[in-house]
Amino acid sequence: TQTTRPQRMLAAVQKNATRGDPRSVVKAIDQFCRQKEWAMNVGDEKGCILDSVVTEVNPATVLELGTYCGYSTVRIASLLPSNAKLITLEFNPDYAAIARQVIAWAGLEDKVQLVEGASGDWIPKMKEKFGIETFDLVFLDHWKDRYLPDTKLMEECGLLRKGSILLADNVICPGTPDYLEYIRNSPRYKSQYFKSHLEYTKVEDGLEKSVFLG
Ligand code: SAM
Ligand code: MG
């Protein structure tokens, strides 16, 4: 019978990763994507940049836009202190079902709240539904034309405080030109590019890290 790529990625985790060991989950997915099938995870190379930002910010509240199979969710959540909370949004129910199992395999379900639905619908409800005041860190990795409208929506909804960090993936490939233009020129942000490569390839891509100045 036919399986999907996310199902095959989950099978690779169940076969090769140790339950309760997030790094073994990350490693199993990276191996699958390098040896078997490319997939749209942030990947090992940019993943190291993501890890260093999470460690530096040491956030208590994190929002991830775009869960897919939970690869970056596992990377981020494994670096959070025990009281911290990561909310991750995914609008594809098939991907969300896989991600729940990947996150559980890593033993991180207590730190992660996976919310199914579209970012534009959930961002305005963060305060009311999840008691979030502001996010310390937001990882933007959903569809690229949503980075800019969702950033403006987070501003309007008061979800960013002075010092909140936005970290945006794939700003070069596939690229987010309207977002980069905004974030680099707005006096409300201080922004920095981290050059790297598109996941599992040698094509240039990078992460944009932006501090909200209030
Ligand atoms: N962050 C993941 C990782 O590195 O492992 C990869 C995320 S993948 C590049 C983007 C995901 O965002 C897809 O699974 C897609 O279904 C989801 N998505 C795209 N637009 C969305 C939106 N507006 N709201 C919620 N999910 C969205
Ligand atoms: Mg990405």
Short mmCIF file of C-alpha atoms in Angstrom, two decimals, residues 124 128 202:
data_model
loop_
_atom_site.label_atom_id
_atom_site.label_comp_id
_atom_site.label_asym_id
_atom_site.label_seq_id
_atom_site.Cartn_x
_atom_site.Cartn_y
_atom_site.Cartn_z
CA PRO A 124 -5.59 36.61 17.39
CA GLU A 128 -7.73 34.25 25.13
CA LYS A 202 24.21 23.14 -1.14
#
